[in-house]
Each structure stands twice: as C-alpha cells, then as structure tokens.
Short mmCIF file of C-alpha atoms in Angstrom, two decimals:
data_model
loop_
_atom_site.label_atom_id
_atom_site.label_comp_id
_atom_site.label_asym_id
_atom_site.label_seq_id
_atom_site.Cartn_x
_atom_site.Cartn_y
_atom_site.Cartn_z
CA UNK R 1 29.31 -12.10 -47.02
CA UNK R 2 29.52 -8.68 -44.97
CA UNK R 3 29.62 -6.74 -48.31
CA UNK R 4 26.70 -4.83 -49.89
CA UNK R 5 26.35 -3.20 -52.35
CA UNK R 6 26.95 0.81 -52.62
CA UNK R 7 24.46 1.96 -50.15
CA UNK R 8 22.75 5.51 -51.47
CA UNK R 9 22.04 7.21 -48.14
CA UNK R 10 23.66 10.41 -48.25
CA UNK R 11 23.55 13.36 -45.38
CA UNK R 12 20.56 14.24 -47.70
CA UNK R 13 18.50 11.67 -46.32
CA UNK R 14 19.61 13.08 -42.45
CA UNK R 15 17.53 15.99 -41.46
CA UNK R 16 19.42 18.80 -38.96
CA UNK R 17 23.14 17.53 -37.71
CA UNK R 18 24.30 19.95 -39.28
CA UNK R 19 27.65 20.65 -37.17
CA UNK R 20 27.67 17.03 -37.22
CA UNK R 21 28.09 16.79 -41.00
CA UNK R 22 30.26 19.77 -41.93
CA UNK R 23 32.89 17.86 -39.05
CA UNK R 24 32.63 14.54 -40.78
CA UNK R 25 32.98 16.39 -44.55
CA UNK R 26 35.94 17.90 -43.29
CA UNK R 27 37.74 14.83 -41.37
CA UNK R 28 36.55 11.95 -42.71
CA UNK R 29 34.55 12.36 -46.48
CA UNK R 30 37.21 15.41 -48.44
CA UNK R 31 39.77 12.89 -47.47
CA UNK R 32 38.31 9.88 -49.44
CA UNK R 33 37.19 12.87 -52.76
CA UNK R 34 40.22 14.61 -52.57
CA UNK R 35 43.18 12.14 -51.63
CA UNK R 36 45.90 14.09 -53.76
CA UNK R 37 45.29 17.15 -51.66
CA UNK R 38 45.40 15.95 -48.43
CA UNK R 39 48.68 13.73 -49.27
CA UNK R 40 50.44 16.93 -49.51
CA UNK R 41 49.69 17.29 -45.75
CA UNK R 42 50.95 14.09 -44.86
CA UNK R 43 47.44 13.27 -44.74
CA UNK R 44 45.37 9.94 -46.15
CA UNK R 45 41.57 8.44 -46.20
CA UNK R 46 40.77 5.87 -43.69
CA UNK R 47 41.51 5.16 -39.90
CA UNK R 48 39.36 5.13 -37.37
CA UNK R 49 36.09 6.70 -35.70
CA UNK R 50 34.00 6.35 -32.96
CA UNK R 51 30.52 7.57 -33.06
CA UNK R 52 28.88 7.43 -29.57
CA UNK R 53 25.51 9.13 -28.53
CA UNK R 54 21.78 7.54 -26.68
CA UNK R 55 21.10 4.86 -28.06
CA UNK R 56 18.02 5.36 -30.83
CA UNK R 57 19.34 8.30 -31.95
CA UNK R 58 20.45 7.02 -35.47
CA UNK R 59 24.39 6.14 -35.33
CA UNK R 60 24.45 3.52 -37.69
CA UNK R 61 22.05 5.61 -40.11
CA UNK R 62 24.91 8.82 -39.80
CA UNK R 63 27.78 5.56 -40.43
CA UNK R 64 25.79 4.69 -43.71
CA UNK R 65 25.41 8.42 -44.90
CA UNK R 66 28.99 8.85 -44.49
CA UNK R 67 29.50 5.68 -47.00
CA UNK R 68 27.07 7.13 -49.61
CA UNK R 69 29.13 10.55 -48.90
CA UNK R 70 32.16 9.06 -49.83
CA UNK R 71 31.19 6.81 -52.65
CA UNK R 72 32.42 3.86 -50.86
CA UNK R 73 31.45 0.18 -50.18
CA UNK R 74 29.72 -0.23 -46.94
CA UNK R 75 30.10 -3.50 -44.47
CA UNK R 76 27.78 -3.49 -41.28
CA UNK R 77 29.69 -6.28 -38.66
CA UNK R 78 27.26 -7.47 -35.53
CA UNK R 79 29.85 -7.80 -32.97
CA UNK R 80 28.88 -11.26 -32.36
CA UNK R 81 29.98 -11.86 -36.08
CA UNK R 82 33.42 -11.36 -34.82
CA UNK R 83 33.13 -12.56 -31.13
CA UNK R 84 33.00 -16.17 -32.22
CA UNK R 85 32.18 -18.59 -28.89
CA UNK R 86 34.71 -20.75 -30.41
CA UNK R 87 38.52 -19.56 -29.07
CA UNK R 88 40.36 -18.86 -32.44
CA UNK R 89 37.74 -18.53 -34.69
CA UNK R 90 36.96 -14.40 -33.80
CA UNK R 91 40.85 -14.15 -34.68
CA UNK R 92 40.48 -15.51 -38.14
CA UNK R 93 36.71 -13.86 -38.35
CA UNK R 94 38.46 -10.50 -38.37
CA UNK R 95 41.22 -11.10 -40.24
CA UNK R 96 38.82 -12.22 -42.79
CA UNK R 97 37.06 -9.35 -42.74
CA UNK R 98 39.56 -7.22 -43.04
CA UNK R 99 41.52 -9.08 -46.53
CA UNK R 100 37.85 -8.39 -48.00
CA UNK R 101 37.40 -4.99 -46.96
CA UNK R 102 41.28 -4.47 -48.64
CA UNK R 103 39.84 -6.11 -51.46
CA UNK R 104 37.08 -3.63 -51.99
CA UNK R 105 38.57 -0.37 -51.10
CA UNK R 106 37.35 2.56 -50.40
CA UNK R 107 34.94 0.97 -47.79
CA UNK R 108 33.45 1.22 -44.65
CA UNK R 109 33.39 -0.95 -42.06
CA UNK R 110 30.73 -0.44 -39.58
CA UNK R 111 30.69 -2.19 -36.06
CA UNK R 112 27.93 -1.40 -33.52
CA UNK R 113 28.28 -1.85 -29.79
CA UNK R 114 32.16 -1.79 -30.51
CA UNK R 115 32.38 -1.44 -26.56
CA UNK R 116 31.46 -4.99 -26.36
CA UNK R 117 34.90 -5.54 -28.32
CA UNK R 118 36.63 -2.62 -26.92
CA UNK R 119 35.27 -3.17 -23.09
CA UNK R 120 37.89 -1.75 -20.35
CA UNK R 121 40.27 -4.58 -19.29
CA UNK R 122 38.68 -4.43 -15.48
CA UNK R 123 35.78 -5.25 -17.27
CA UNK R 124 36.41 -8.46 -18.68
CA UNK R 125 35.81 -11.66 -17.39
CA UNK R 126 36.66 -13.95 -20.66
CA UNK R 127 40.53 -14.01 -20.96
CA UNK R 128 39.98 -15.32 -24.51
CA UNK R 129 38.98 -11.73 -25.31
CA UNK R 130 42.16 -10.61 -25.01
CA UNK R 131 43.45 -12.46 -27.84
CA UNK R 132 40.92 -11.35 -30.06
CA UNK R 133 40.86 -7.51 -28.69
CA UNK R 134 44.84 -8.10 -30.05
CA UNK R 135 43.84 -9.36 -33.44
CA UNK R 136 41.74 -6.63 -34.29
CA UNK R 137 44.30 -3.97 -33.10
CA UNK R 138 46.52 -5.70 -34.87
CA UNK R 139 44.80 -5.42 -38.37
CA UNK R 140 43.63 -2.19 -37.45
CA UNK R 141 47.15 -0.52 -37.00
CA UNK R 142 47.66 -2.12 -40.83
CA UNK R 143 50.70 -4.82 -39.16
CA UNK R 144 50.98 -6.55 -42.30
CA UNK R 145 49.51 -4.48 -44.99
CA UNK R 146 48.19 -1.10 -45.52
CA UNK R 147 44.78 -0.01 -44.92
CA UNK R 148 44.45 3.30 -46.59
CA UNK R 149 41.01 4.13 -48.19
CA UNK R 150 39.56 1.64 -45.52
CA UNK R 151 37.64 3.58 -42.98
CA UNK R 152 36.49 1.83 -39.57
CA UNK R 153 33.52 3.33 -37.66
CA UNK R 154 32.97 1.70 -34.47
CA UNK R 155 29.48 3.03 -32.61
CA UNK R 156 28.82 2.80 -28.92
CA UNK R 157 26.09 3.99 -26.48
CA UNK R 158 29.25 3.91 -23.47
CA UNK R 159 32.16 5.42 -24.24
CA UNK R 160 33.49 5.48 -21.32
CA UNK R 161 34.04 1.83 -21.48
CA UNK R 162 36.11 1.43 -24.40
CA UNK R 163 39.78 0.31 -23.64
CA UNK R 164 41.78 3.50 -23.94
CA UNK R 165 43.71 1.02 -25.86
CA UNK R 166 41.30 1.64 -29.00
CA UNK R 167 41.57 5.00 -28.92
CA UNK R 168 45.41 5.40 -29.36
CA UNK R 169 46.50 7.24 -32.77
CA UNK R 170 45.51 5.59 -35.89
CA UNK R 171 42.78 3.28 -34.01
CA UNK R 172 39.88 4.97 -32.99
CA UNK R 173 41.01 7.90 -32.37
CA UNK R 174 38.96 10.27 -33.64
CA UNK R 175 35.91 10.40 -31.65
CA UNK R 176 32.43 12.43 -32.87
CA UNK R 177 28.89 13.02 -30.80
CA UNK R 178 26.20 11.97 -32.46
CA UNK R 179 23.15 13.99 -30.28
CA UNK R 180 19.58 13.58 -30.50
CA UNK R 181 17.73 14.76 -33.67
CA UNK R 182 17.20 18.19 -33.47
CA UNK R 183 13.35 20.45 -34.22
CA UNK R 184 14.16 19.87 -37.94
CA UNK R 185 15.22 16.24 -38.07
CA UNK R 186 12.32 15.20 -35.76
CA UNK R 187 9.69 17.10 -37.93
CA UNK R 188 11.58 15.36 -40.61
CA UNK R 189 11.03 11.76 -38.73
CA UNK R 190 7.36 12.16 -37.77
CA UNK R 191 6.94 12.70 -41.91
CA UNK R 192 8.87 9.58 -42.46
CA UNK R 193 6.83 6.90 -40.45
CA UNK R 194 3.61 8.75 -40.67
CA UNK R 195 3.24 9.00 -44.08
CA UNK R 196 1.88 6.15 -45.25
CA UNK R 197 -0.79 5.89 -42.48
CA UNK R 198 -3.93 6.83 -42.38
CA UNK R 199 -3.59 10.53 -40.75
CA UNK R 200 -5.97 13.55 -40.08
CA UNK R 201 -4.29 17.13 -41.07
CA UNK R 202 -1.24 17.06 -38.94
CA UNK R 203 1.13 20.16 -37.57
CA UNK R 204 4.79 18.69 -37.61
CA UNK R 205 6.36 21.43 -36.65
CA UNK R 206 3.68 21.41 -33.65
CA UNK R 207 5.28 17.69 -32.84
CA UNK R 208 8.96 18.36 -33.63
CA UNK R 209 8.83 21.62 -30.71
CA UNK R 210 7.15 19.42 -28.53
CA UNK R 211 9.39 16.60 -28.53
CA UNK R 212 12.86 17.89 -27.11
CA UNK R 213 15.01 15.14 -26.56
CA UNK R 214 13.59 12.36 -28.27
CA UNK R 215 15.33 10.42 -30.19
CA UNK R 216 14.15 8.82 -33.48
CA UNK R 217 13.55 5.43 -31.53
CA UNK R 218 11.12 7.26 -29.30
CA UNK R 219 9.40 9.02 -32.18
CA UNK R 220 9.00 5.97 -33.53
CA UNK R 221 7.56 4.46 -30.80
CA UNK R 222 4.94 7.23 -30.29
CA UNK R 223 3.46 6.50 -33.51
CA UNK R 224 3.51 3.43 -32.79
CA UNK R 225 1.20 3.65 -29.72
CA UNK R 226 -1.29 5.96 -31.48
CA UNK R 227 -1.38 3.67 -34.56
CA UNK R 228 -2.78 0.71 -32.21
CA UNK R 229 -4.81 3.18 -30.05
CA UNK R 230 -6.74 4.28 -33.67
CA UNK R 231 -6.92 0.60 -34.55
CA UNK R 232 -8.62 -0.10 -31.26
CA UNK R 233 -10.91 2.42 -31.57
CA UNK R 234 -12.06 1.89 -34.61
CA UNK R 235 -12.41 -1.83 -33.83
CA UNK R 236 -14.51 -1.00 -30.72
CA UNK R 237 -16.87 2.00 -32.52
CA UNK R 238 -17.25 0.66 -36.38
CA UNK R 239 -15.91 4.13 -37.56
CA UNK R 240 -13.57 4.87 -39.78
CA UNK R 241 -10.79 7.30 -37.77
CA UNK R 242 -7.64 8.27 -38.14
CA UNK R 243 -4.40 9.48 -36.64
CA UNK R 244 -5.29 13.25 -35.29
CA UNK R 245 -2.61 15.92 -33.80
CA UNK R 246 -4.51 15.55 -30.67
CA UNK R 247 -3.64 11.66 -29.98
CA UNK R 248 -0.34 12.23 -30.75
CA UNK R 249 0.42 15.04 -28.61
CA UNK R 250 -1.64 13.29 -25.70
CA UNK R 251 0.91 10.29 -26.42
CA UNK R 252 4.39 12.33 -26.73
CA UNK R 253 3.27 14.24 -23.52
CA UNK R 254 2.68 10.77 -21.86
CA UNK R 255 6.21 9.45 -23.29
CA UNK R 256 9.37 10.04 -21.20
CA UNK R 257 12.33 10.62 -23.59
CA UNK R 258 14.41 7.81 -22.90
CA UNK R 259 17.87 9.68 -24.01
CA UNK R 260 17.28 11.17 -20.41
CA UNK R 261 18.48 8.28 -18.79
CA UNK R 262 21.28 8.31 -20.49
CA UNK R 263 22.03 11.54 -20.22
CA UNK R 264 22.30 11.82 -16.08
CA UNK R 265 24.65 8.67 -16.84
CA UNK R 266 26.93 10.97 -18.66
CA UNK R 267 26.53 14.05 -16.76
CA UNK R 268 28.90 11.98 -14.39
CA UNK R 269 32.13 10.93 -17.09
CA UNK R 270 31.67 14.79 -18.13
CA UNK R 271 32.53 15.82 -14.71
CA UNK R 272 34.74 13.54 -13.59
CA UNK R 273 36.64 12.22 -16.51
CA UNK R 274 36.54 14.44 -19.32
CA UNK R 275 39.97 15.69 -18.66
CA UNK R 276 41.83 15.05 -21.96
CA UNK R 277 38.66 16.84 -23.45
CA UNK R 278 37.17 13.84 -25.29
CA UNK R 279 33.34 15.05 -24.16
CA UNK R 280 33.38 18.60 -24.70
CA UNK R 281 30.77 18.04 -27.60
CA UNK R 282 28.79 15.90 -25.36
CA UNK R 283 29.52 18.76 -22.35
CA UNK R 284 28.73 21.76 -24.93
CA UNK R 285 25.62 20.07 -26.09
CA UNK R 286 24.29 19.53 -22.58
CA UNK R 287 25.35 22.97 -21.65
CA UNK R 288 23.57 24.30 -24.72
CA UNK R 289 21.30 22.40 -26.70
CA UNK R 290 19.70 19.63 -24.07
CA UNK R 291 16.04 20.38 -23.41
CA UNK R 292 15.22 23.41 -21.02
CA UNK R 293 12.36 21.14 -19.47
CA UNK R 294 14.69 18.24 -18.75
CA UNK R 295 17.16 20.69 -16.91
CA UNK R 296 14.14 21.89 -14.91
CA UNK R 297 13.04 18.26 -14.11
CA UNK R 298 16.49 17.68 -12.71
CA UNK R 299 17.54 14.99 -15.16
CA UNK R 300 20.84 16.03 -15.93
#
C-alpha cells in the first residue's frame, strides 16, 4: 500500500533553499491552500513537476516538505514498483496507483529516477516500455477522470534524458533545480548526524565554509569516515576520544565533492541544449553560486 500517512516535514526541517522554496510556495503549495483564488485565474492544484539536481543532494527530502507544506497525503513509488518484468502488469500497477491517489486527494505522488520511466525513445531497448510509458501519460493527462488536487513529482539526476514527451503541458512540465545545500543547510546537516555522537567542541560554521559543493550524501559520508577512524583509535590506544574539528576537516579536505562529476556532465546540456531555456537555474547557479575552488580546478 503506497500510502502513508501525513508526513510532517515541512520547509522548516530544510535549511537554506531559500529561492527554492519561495518558487515552490508560489507554483505548487498557494495552489493546494488557496484553490478558490487561483480558480479565478483559470488556475488549479496538481499537475506535474520535475525536480532534478546531483544526486545526494536531498530531492526526495524537498518532494516530502512540499507534502507537509501542502497538508497533503504523500506516496513515494520505486520505479521498479511500476516497471513490472511482467508485460501488462506495470499498466495496471499505475493505473492502480493512480484510482488510490484519486481516492485520497490532495496527495503527492513521488517517483524517483522518473528518467528510468521517462528515458528518451533512442534510449530504449525494451519495446514493452512503450506501452507502459503510454499508460502513465495516459493517467497523467487525467483521460478518464480528473486529477485535480493530485500533484506528481517525478525526480531525476539526468534530465536530459527524459522523453520530451513528459514534459509537454500538464505532464511534467514544470521543471525546478534542486542545487546543493548551501553554507547554512550544510552547517545545518553536520548538526543533524553529529549530534548524537560522541564529539569534542565543534565549529560548524568552520565545516559548512569549508565544504562548497557537497552535497548532504557527502556530508554524510565524511562523518562517517571520522566516526570509524575515532572508533579505531580508540580500539588501538584504550582511550576514550572523540570526534575533534581537526579529523573532520583533515577528512572533508581529503573528500572530493562528488556533485563535481556531475556538474562537468551538465556544463555540456547547458551549452548545447539549453535552448528553450529549461537550465537557466542550473546555468545561473553554475555561473553564480558553484564553488570558486571547483571553477579554479577546472571541473566545470
């Protein structure tokens, strides 16, 4: 059963993003609090988003805040929940999903990797996937019933390979950059998973201007690396220790940011195919915010 209950994560719980949120208030969340309003502009709750960013970098997290933003139901689909290995059975998998999500309106629907669903015809090898990429659009576009009040927020780390097909009006068609936390939301994230470790007097705002372009996944994974290290060492030298600033900035300053990669990828589809303007958040944020070091290194 895809349904859970109300989740509580609200843009509270989200540190920094700010441009991020005030977009999504204005486009997606008013629409849901305020439906008599908008009506008078022809305009109603629902349809459908694509959130795409590095991967790590928390876009199911922003999907659930928007949920507890709106006061709505909130289903999280795996795509392999819907791409069934059995021909037929992702066609009635989806429209099953989507007479329950109907049934429990105003909801979310959240699919990750939606590219894996939404992959560029070239790309596909399994002509069953056709079929089923035509079911979904099919209960997306509301053939046989409405879906107002049901919002669909598809997530992808590539873009660039969804079927242009998804992104036609009323599909996915509007289309937010989710970047990598920013100074406050990664002092805000080294808080989180260190704070119920053992830990030495620690300057976060020390670690948050030292990790530019890290996402929360990398963050994470620093800790990580310094939590074993203390273990270790306290294993080897029968004293008590704990986690110190100076092992973690050792660590972060051994840790390549792994949005990087991704990054140089996309440096190419914003100069070669951004021409109906889709990336000019991802393009303004590179421009702008992207980490002066990684510009000098040469990664994007």
């Amino acid at each position: 059963e895809p349904l859970s209950a109300k989740y509580k994560i609200t843009f509270e719980a989200i540190g920094g993003l700010d441009a991020l949120k005030k977009q999504a208030s204005m486009k997606i969340i008013q629409p849901f609090k305020n439906p008599e309003l908008f009506k008078k502009f022809k305009k109603s709750a629902g349809g459908g988003i694509l959130l795409y960013g590095a991967p790590g970098c928390g876009k199911s997290y922003f999907a659930r805040a928007i949920a507890g933003e709106c006061g709505a139901a909130f289903y999280n689909i795996g795509i392999e929940q819907i791409l069934d290995m059995y021909v037929g059975n992702s066609e009635k998998n989806i429209k099953a999903l989507f007479e329950t999500a109907r049934a429990n309106r105003p909801c979310v629907i959240f699919i990750d990797e939606i590219d894996a669903l939404g992959r560029k015809r070239e790309l596909l090898r399994n002509t069953n996937m056709t079929s089923t990429i035509n079911a979904f659009l099919a209960q997306m576009d509301g053939v046989e019933s409405d879906n107002e009040n049901i919002l669909i927020i598809g997530a992808t780390n590539a873009p660039w390979d969804v079927d242009s097909a998804f992104r036609r009006t009323g599909r996915f068609d509007r289309v937010f950059f989710v970047p990598p936390p920013d100074e406050s939301a990664r002092e805000a994230i080294f808080a989180l998973y260190l704070k119920e470790l053992p830990i030495a007097t620690l300057n976060y705002s020390k670690l948050a201007k030292e990790t530019n372009d890290f996402s929360g996944a990398d963050i994470k994974g620093v800790v990580d690396r310094v939590s074993e290290a203390t273990i270790e060492a306290i294993l080897e030298s029968g004293e008590e220790l704990k986690i110190d600033q100076e092992s973690l900035l050792d660590e972060i300053i051994r840790t390549k940011a792994t949005t990087l990669e991704w990054f140089s990828m996309a440096k190419n589809v914003v100069e070669y195919a951004n021409e109906n303007g889709i990336y000019d958040e991802l393009a303004s944020y590179m421009n702008n915010d992207l980490g002066k070091k990684s510009k000098k290194m040469g990664f994007v």
